mmCIF file of C-alpha atoms in Angstrom:
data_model
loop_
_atom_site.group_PDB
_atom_site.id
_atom_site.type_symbol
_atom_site.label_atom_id
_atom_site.label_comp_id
_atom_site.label_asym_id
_atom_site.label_seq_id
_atom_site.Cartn_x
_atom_site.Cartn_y
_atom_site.Cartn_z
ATOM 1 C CA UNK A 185 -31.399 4.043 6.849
ATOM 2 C CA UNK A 186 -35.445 4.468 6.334
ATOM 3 C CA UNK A 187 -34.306 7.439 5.341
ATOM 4 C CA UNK A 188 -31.351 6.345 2.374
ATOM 5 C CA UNK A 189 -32.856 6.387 -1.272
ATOM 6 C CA UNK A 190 -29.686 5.052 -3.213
ATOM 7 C CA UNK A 191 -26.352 3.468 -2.133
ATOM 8 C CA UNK A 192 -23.391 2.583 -4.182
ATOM 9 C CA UNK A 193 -19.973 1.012 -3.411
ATOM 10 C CA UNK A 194 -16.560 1.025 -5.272
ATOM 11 C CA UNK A 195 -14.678 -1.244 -4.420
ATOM 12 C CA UNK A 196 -12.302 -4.492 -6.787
ATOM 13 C CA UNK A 197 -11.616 -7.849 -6.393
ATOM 14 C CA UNK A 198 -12.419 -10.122 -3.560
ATOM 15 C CA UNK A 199 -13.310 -7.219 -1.737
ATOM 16 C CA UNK A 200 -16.004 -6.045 -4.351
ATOM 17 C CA UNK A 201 -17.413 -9.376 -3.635
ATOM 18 C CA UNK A 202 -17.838 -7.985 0.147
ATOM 19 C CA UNK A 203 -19.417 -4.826 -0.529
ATOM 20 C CA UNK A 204 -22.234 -6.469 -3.030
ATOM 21 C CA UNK A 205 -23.113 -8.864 -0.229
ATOM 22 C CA UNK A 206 -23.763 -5.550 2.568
ATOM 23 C CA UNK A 207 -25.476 -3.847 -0.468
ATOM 24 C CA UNK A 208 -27.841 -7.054 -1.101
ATOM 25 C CA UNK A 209 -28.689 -6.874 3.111
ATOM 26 C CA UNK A 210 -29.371 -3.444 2.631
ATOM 27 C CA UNK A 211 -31.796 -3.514 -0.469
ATOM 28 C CA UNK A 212 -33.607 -6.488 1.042
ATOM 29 C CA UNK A 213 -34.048 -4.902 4.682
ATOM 30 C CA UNK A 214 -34.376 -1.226 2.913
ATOM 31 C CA UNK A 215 -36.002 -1.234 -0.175
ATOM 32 C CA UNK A 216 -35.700 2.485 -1.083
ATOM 33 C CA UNK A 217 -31.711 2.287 -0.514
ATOM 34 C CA UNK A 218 -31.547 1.023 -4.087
ATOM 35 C CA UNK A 219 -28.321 -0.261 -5.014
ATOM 36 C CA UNK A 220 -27.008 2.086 -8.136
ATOM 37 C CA UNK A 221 -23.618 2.723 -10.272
ATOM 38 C CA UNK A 222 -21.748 5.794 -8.906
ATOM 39 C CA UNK A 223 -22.105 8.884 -11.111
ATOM 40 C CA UNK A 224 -18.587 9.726 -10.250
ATOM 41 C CA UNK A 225 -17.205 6.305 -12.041
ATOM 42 C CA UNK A 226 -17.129 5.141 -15.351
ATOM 43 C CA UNK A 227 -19.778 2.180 -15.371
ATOM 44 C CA UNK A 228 -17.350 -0.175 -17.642
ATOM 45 C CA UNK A 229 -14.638 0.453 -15.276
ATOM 46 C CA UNK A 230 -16.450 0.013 -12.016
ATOM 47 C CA UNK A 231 -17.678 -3.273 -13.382
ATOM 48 C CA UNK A 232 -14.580 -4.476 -14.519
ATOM 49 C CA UNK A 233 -13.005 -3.962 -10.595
ATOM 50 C CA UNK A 234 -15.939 -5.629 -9.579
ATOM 51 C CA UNK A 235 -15.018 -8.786 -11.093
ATOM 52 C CA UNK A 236 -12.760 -11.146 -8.795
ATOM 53 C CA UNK A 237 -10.825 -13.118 -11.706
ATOM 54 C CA UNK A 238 -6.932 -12.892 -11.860
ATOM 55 C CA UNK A 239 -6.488 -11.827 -15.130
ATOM 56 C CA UNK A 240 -9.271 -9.016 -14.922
ATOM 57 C CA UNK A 241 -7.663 -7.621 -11.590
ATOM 58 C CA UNK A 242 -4.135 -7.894 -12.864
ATOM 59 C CA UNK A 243 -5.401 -5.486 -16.006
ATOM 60 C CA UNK A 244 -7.115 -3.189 -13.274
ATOM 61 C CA UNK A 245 -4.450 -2.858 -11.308
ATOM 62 C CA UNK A 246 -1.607 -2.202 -14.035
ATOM 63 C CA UNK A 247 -4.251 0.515 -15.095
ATOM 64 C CA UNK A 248 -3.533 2.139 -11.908
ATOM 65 C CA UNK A 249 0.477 1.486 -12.161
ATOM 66 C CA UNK A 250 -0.140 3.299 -15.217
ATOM 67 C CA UNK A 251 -2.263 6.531 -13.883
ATOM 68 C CA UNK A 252 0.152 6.969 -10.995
ATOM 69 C CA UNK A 253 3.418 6.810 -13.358
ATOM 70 C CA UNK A 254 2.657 9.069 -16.012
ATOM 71 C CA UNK A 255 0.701 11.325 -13.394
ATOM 72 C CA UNK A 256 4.130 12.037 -12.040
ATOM 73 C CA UNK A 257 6.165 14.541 -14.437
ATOM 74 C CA UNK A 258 4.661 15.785 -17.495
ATOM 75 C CA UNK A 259 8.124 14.312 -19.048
ATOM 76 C CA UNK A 260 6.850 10.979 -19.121
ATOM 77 C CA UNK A 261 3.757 12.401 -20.829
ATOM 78 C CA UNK A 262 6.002 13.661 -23.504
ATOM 79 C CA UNK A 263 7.545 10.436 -23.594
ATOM 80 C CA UNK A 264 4.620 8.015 -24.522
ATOM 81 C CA UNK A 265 3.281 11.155 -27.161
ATOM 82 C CA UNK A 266 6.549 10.706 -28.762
ATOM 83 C CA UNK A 267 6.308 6.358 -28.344
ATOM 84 C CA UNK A 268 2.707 6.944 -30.286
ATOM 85 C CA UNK A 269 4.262 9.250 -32.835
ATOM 86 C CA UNK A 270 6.525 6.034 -33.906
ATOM 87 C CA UNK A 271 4.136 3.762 -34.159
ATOM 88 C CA UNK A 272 1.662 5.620 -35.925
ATOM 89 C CA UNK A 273 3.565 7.497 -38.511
ATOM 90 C CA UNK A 274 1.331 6.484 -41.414
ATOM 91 C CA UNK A 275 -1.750 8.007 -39.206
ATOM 92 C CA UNK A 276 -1.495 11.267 -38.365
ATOM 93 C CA UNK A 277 -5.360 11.737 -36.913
ATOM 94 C CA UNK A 278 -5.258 8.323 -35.262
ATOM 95 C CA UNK A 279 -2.030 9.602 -33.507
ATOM 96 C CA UNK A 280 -3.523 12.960 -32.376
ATOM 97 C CA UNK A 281 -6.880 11.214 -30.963
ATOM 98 C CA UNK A 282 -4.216 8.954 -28.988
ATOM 99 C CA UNK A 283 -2.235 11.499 -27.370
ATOM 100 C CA UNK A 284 -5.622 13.644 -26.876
ATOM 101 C CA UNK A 285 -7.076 10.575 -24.897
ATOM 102 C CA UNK A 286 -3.812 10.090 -22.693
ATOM 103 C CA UNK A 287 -3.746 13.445 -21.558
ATOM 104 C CA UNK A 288 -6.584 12.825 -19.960
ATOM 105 C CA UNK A 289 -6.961 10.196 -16.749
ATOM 106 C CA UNK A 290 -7.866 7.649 -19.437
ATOM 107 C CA UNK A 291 -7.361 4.459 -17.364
ATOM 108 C CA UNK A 292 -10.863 5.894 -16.345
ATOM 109 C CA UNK A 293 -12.751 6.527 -19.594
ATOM 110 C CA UNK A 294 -15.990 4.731 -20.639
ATOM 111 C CA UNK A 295 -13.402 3.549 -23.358
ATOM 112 C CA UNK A 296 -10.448 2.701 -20.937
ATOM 113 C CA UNK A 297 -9.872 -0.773 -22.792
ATOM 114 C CA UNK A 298 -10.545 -0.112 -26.421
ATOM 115 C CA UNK A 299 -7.350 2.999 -25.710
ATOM 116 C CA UNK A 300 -5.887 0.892 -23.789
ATOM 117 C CA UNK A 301 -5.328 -1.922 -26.823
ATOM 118 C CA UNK A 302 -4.707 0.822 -29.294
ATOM 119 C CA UNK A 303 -1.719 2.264 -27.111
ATOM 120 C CA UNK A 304 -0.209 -0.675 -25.528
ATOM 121 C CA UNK A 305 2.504 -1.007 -28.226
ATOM 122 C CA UNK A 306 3.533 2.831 -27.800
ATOM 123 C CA UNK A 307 2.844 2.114 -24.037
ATOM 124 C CA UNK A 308 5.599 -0.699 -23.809
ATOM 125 C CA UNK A 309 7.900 0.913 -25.887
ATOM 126 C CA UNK A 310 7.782 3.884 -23.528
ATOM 127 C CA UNK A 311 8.233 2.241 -20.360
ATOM 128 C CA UNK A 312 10.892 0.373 -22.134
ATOM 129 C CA UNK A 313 12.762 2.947 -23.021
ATOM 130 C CA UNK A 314 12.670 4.576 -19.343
ATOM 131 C CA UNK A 315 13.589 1.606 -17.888
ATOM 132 C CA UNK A 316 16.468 1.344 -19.630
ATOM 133 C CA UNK A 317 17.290 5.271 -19.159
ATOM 134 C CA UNK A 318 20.718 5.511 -21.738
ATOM 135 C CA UNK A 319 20.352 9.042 -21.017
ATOM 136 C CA UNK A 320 20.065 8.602 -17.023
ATOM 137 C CA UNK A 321 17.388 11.362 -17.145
ATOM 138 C CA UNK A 322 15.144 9.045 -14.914
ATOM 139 C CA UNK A 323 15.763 8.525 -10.970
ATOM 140 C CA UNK A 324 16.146 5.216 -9.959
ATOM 141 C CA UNK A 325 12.399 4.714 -8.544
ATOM 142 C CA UNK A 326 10.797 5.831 -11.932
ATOM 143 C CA UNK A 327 12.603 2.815 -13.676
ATOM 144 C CA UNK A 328 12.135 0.808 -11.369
ATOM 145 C CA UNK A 329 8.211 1.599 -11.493
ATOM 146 C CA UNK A 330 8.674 1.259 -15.539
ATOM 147 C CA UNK A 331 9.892 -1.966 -15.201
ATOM 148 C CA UNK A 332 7.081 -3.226 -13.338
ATOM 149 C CA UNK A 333 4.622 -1.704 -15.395
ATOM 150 C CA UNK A 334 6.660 -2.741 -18.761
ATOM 151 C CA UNK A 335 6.679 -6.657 -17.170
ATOM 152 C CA UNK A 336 2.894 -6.502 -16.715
ATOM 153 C CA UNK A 337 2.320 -5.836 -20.445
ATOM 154 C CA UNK A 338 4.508 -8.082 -21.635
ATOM 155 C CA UNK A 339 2.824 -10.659 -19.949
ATOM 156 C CA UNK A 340 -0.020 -13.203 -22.056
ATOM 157 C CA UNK A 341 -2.511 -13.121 -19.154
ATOM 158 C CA UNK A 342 -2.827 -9.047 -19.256
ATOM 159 C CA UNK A 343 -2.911 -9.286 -23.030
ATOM 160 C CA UNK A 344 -6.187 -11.946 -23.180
ATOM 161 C CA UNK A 345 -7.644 -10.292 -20.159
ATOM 162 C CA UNK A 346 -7.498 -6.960 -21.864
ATOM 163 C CA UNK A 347 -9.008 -8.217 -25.073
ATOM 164 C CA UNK A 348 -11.940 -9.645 -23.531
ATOM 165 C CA UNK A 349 -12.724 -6.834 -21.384
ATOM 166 C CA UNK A 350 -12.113 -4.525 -24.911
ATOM 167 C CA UNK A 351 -14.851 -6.931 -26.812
ATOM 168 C CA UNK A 352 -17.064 -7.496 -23.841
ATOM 169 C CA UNK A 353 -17.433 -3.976 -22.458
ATOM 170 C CA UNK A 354 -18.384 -2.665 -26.005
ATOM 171 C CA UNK A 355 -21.782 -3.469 -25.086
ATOM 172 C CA UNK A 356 -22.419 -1.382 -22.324
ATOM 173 C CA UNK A 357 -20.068 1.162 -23.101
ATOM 174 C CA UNK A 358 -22.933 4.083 -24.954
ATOM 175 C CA UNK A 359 -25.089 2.632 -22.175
ATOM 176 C CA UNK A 360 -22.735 3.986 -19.377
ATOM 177 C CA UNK A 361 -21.718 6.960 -21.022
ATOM 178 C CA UNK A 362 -25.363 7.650 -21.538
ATOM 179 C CA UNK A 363 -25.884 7.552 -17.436
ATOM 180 C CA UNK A 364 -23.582 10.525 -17.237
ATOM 181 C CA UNK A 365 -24.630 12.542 -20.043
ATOM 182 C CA UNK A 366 -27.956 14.656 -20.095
ATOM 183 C CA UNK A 367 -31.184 13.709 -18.034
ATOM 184 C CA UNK A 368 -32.992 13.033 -21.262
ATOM 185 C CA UNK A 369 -30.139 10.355 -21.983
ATOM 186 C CA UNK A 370 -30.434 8.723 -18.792
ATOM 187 C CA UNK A 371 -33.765 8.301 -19.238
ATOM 188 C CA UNK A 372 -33.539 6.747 -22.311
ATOM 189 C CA UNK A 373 -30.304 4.266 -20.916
ATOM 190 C CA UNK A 374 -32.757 3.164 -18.162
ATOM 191 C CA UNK A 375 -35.094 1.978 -21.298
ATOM 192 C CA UNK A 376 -32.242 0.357 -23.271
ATOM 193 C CA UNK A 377 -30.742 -1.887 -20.424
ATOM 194 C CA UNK A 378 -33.331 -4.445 -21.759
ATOM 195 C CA UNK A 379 -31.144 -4.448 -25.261
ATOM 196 C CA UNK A 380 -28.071 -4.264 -23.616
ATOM 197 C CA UNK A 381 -28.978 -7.551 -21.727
ATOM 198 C CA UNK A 382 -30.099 -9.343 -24.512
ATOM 199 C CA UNK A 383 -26.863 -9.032 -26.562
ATOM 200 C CA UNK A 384 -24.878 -9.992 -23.893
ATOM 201 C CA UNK A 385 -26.979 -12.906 -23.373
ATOM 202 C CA UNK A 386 -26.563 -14.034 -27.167
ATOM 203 C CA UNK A 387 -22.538 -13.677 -26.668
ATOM 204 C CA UNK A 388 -22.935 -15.803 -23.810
ATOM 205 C CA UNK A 389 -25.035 -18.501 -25.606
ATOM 206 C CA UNK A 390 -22.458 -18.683 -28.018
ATOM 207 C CA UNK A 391 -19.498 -18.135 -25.846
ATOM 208 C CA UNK A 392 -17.226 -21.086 -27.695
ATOM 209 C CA UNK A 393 -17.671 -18.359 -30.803
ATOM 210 C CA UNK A 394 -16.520 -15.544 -29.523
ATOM 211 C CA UNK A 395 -14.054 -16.943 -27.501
ATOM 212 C CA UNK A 396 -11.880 -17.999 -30.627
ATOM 213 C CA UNK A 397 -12.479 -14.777 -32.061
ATOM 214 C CA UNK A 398 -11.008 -13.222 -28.830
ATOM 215 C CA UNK A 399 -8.498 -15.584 -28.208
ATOM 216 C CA UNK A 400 -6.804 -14.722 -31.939
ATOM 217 C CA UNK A 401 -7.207 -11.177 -31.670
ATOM 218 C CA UNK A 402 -5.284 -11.993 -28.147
ATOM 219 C CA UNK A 403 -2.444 -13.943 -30.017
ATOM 220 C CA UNK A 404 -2.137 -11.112 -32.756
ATOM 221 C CA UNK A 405 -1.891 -8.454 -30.034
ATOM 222 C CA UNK A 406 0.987 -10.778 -28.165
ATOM 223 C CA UNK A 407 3.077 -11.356 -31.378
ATOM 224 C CA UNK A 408 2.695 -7.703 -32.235
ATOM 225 C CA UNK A 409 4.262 -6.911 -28.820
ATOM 226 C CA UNK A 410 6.640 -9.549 -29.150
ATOM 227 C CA UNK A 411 5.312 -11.619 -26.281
ATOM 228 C CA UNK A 412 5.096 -15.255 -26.102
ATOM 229 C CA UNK A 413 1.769 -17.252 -25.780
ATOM 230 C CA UNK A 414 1.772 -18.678 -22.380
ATOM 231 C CA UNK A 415 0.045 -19.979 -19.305
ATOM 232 C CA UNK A 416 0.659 -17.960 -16.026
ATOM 233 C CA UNK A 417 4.050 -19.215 -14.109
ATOM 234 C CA UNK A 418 1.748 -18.694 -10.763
ATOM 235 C CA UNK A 419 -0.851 -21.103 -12.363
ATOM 236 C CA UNK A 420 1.155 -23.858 -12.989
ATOM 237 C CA UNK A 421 3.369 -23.789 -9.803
ATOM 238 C CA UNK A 422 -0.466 -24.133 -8.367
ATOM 239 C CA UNK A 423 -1.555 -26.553 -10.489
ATOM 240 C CA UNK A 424 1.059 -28.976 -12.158
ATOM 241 C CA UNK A 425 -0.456 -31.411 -15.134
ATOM 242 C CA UNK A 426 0.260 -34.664 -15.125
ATOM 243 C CA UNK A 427 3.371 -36.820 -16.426
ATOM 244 C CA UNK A 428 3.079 -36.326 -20.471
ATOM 245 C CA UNK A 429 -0.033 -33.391 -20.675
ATOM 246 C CA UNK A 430 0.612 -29.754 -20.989
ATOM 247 C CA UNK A 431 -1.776 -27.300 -20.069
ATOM 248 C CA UNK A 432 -2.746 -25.336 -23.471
ATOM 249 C CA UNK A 433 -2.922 -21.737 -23.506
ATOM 250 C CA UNK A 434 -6.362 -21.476 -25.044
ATOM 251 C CA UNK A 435 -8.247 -23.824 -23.053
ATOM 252 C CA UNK A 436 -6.917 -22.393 -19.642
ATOM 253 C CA UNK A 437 -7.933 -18.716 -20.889
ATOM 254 C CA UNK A 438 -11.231 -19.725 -21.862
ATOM 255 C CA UNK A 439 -11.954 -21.686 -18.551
ATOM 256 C CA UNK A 440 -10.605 -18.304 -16.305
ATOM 257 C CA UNK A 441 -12.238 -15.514 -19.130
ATOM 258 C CA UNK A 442 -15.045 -16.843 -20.063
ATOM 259 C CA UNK A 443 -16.905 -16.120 -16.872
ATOM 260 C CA UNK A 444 -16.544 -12.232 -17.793
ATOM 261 C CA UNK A 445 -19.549 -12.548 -19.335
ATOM 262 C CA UNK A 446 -22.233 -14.089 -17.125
ATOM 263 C CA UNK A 447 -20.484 -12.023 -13.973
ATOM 264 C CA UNK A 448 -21.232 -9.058 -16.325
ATOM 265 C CA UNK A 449 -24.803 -9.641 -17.190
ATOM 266 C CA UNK A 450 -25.045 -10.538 -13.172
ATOM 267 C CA UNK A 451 -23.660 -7.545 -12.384
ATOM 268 C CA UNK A 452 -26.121 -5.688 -14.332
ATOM 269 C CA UNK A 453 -28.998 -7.437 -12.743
ATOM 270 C CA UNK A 454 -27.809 -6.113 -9.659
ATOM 271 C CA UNK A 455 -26.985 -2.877 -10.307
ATOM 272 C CA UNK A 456 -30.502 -2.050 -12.249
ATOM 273 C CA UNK A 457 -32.474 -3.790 -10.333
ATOM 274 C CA UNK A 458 -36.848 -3.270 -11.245
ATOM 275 C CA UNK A 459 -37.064 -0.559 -8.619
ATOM 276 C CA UNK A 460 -33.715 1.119 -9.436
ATOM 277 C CA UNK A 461 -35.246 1.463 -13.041
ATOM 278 C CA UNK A 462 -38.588 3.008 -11.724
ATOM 279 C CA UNK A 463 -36.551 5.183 -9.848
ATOM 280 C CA UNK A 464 -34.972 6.758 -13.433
ATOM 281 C CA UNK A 465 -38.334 6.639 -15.299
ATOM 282 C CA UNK A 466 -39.411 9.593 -12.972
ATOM 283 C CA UNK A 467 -36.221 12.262 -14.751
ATOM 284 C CA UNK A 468 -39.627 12.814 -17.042
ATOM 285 C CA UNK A 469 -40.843 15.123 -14.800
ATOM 286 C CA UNK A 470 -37.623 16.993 -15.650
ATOM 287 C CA UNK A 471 -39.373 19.446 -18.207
ATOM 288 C CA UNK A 472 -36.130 18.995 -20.579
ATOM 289 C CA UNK A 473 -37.569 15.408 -20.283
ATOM 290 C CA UNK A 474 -40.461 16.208 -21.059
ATOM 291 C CA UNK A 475 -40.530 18.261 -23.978
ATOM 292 C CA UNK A 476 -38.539 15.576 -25.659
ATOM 293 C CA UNK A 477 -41.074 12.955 -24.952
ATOM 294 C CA UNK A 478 -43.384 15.708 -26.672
ATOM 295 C CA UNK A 479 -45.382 15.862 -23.460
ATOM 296 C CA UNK A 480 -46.447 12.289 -24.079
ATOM 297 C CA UNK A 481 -45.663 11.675 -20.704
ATOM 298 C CA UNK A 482 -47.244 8.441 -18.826
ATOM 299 C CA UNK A 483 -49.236 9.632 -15.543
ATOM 300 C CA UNK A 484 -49.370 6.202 -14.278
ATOM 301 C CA UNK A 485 -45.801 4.171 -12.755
ATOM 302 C CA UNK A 486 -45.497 2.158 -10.238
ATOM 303 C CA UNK A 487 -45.344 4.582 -7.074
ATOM 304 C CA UNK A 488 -45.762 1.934 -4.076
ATOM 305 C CA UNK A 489 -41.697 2.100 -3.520
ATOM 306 C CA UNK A 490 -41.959 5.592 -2.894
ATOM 307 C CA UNK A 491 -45.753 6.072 -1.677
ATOM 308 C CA UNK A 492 -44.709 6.903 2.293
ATOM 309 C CA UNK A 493 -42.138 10.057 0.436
ATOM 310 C CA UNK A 494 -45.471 11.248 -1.406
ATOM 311 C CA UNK A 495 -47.516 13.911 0.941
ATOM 312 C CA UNK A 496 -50.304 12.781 -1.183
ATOM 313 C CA UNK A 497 -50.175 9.654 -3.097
ATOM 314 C CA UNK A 498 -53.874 9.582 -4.428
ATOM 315 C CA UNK A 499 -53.866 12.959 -5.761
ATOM 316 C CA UNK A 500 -50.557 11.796 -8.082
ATOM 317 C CA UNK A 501 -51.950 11.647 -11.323
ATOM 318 C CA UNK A 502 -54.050 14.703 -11.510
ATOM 319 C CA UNK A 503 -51.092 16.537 -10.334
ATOM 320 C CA UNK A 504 -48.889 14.485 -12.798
ATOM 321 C CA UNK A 505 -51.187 15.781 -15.712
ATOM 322 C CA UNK A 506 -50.989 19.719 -14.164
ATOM 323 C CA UNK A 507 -47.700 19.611 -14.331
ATOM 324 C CA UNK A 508 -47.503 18.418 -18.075
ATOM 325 C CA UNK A 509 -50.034 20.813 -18.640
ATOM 326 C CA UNK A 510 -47.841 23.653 -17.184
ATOM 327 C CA UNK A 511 -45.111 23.214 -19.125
ATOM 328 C CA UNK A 512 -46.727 22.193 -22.350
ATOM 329 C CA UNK A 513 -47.947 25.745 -22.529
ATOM 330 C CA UNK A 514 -44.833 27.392 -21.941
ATOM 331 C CA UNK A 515 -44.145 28.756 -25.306
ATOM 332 C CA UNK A 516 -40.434 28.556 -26.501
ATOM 333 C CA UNK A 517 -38.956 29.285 -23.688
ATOM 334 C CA UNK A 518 -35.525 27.208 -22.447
ATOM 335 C CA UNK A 519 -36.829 24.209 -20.400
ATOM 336 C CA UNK A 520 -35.376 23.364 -17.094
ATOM 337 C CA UNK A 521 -32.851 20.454 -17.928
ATOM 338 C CA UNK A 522 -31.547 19.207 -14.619
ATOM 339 C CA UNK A 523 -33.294 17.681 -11.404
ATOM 340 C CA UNK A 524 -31.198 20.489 -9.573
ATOM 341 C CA UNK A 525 -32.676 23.614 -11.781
ATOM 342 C CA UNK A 526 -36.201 21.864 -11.547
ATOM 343 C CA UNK A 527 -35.745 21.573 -7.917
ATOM 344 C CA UNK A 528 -34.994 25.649 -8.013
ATOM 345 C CA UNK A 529 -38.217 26.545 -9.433
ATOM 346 C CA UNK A 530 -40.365 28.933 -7.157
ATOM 347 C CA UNK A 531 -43.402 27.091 -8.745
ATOM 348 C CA UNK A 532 -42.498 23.496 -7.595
ATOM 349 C CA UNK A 533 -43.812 23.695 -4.196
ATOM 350 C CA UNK A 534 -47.358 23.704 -5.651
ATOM 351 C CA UNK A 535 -46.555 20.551 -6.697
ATOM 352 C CA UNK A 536 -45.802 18.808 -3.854
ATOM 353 C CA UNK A 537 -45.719 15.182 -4.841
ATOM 354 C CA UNK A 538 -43.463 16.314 -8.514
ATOM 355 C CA UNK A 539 -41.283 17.780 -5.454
ATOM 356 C CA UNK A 540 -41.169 14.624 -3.389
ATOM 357 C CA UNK A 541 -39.859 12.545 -6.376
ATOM 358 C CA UNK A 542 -37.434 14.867 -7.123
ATOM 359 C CA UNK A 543 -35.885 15.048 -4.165
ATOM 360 C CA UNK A 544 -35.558 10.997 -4.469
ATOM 361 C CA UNK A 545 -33.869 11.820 -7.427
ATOM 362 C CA UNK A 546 -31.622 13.994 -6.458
ATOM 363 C CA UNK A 547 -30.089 11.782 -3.814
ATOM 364 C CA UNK A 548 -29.778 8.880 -6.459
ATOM 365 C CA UNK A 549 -25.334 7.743 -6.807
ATOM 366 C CA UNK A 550 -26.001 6.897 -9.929
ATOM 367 C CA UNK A 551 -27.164 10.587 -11.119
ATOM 368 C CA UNK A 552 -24.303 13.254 -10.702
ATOM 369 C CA UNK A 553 -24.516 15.597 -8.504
ATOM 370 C CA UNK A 554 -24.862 19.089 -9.569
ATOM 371 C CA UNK A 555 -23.587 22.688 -8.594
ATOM 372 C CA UNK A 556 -25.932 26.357 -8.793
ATOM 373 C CA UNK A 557 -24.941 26.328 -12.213
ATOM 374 C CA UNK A 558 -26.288 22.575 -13.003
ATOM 375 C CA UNK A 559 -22.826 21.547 -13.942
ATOM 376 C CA UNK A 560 -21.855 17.978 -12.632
ATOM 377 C CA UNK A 561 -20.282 17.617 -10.014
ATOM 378 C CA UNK A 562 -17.251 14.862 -9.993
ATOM 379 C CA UNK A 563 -17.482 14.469 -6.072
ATOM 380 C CA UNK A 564 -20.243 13.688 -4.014
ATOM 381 C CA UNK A 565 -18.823 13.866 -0.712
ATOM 382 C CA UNK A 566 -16.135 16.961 0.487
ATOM 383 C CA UNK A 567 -13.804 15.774 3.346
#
């Protein structure tokens, strides 16, 4: 482990709860293991199956119902194409971007929930119509495994879960799918957190707001899908009100929701922790990086993390300002772009401290891994 510069976990529910407790051991008895966001997962969907509330698990797992069932036979594909077709007849592009998105493992997309509450009408109607097979070209298990998935979205809790995870996750959606799109935008993401934080902290501050706002957009949603506006049946076996009180369907959604927020903004803490952001601030020796920071590269950053990796830690920022230098003066030529091509370069050995950070950077979770050709790579482990 004195050895590990990054470790990440995916995991959901109360076992995600598990895993952050190991990685918090770790990170305190290892600094250098920092605890980062897998490049190989959406960041919106990872931290939604972090999050141990019913209603957010119960969307989660539906979303893998979902995957698995329409994975199956390229029928079913056709099937939900045609369901979108119907209900967006008056908009032709809206339909094509649709059917574009679920022919891809969109359950998995940056923007999982915002397809997810554009297609659930074509979605039920599709599973529907399976289920009830008047042309018996479905086997028994596939309507069987409609049925589930159709009872699932017709049910309240899924519904407001979704919709909060839809308005909530907007605000770290470009963040995420900035950490898997070019060095020069990770970079940047690793500056922007700070914004990202602070809007989530205003939603929170005025959580009673946005709740309502959430809450009707949740109602409109139900009575579109022709769902009624309900507490969970496994709630109130649990928890029975008194003789002459009724448990409202707003109040109870705010009280099991509203924590979405503050486990988010927690979450984030977490995951970009101070030395987890240092770590990112050194892609600008990337020369990609570089040339769009116009060179203006800082030569001073808080090394002590990483001093015992550096062969020489003193000489850092005269060799920092070499290696600006170097590729300052390189004419208009096409500028390494990856950690991996950098990494390639005959010339980086004379730079053996550049070298040292990235190789740190290289064995980051949260940056994909890439192949000889600097194309990501989607797994970081072959078994």
């Amino acid at each position: 482990m004195d050895y590990c510069r990054g470790q990440a976990h995916f995991s959901s529910g109360v076992h995600s709860n598990k895993m952050k407790a190991i990685a918090t051991k770790l990170t305190e008895k290892y600094p250098t293991a920092v605890y980062t966001p897998s490049s190989t997962c959406a960041l919106n969907v990872s931290l939604a199956s972090g999050m141990a509330l019913t209603g957010i698990q119960i969307v989660m797992s539906t979303f893998k119902k979902i995957e698995s069932f329409f994975n199956k036979s390229p029928s079913l594909q056709l099937e939900l194409e045609n369901a979108i077709s119907i209900f967006y007849q008056g908009n032709e592009e809206k339909a094509s971007d649709l059917k574009e998105a679920c022919r891809t493992n969109w359950t998995m997309r940056h923007d999982a929930f915002e397809v997810a509450v554009d297609v659930v009408e074509s979605l039920l109607l599709c599973v529907d119509s399976v289920h009830d097979n008047e042309d018996l070209r479905w086997s028994d298990q596939v309507t069987h495994n409609a049925l589930e998935i159709s009872e699932a979205l017709a049910d309240f809790e899924f519904v407001a879960a979704l919709v909060v995870l839809k308005n909530t996750l907007s605000f770290t959606r470009a963040f995420g799918k900035n950490l898997q799109g070019p060095k020069i935008d990770v970079y940047f993401a690793a500056s922007s957190l700070t914004a990202v934080l602070h809007s989530l902290n205003e939603v929170l501050d005025n959580i009673e707001v946005y709740h309502e706002f959430w809450f009707e957009e949740a109602v409109n949603l139900a009575a579109a899908l022709e769902i009624p506006v309900k507490v969970s049946r496994l709630y109130l076996r649990k928890h029975r009100p008194e003789a002459g009180t009724e448990i409202q369907p707003e109040g109870y959604f705010k009280e099991h929701l509203a924590p979405v927020v503050s486990q988010l903004i927690k979450e984030l803490n977490n995951l970009f922790s101070e030395n987890h952001l240092n770590a990112l601030r050194y892609l600008m020796l990337v020369p990609a990086v570089m040339g769009q920071l116009k060179f203006n590269m800082s030569e001073e950053n808080n090394v002590e993390m990483y001093r015992n990796d550096l062969p020489n830690a003193d000489t850092l920022p005269a060799e920092l300002h070499c290696w600006r230098v170097k590729w300052k003066h390189r004419g208009k030529v096409t500028l390494p772009s990856t950690v991996h091509e950098t990494l390639q370069l005959a010339e980086v050995k004379f730079f053996p401290n550049v070298l040292a950070f990235l190789r740190v950077l290289s064995n980051l979770p949260v940056l994909g891994l890439e192949d000889a050709d600097g194309n990501a790579s989607r797994k970081r482990f072959q078994m």
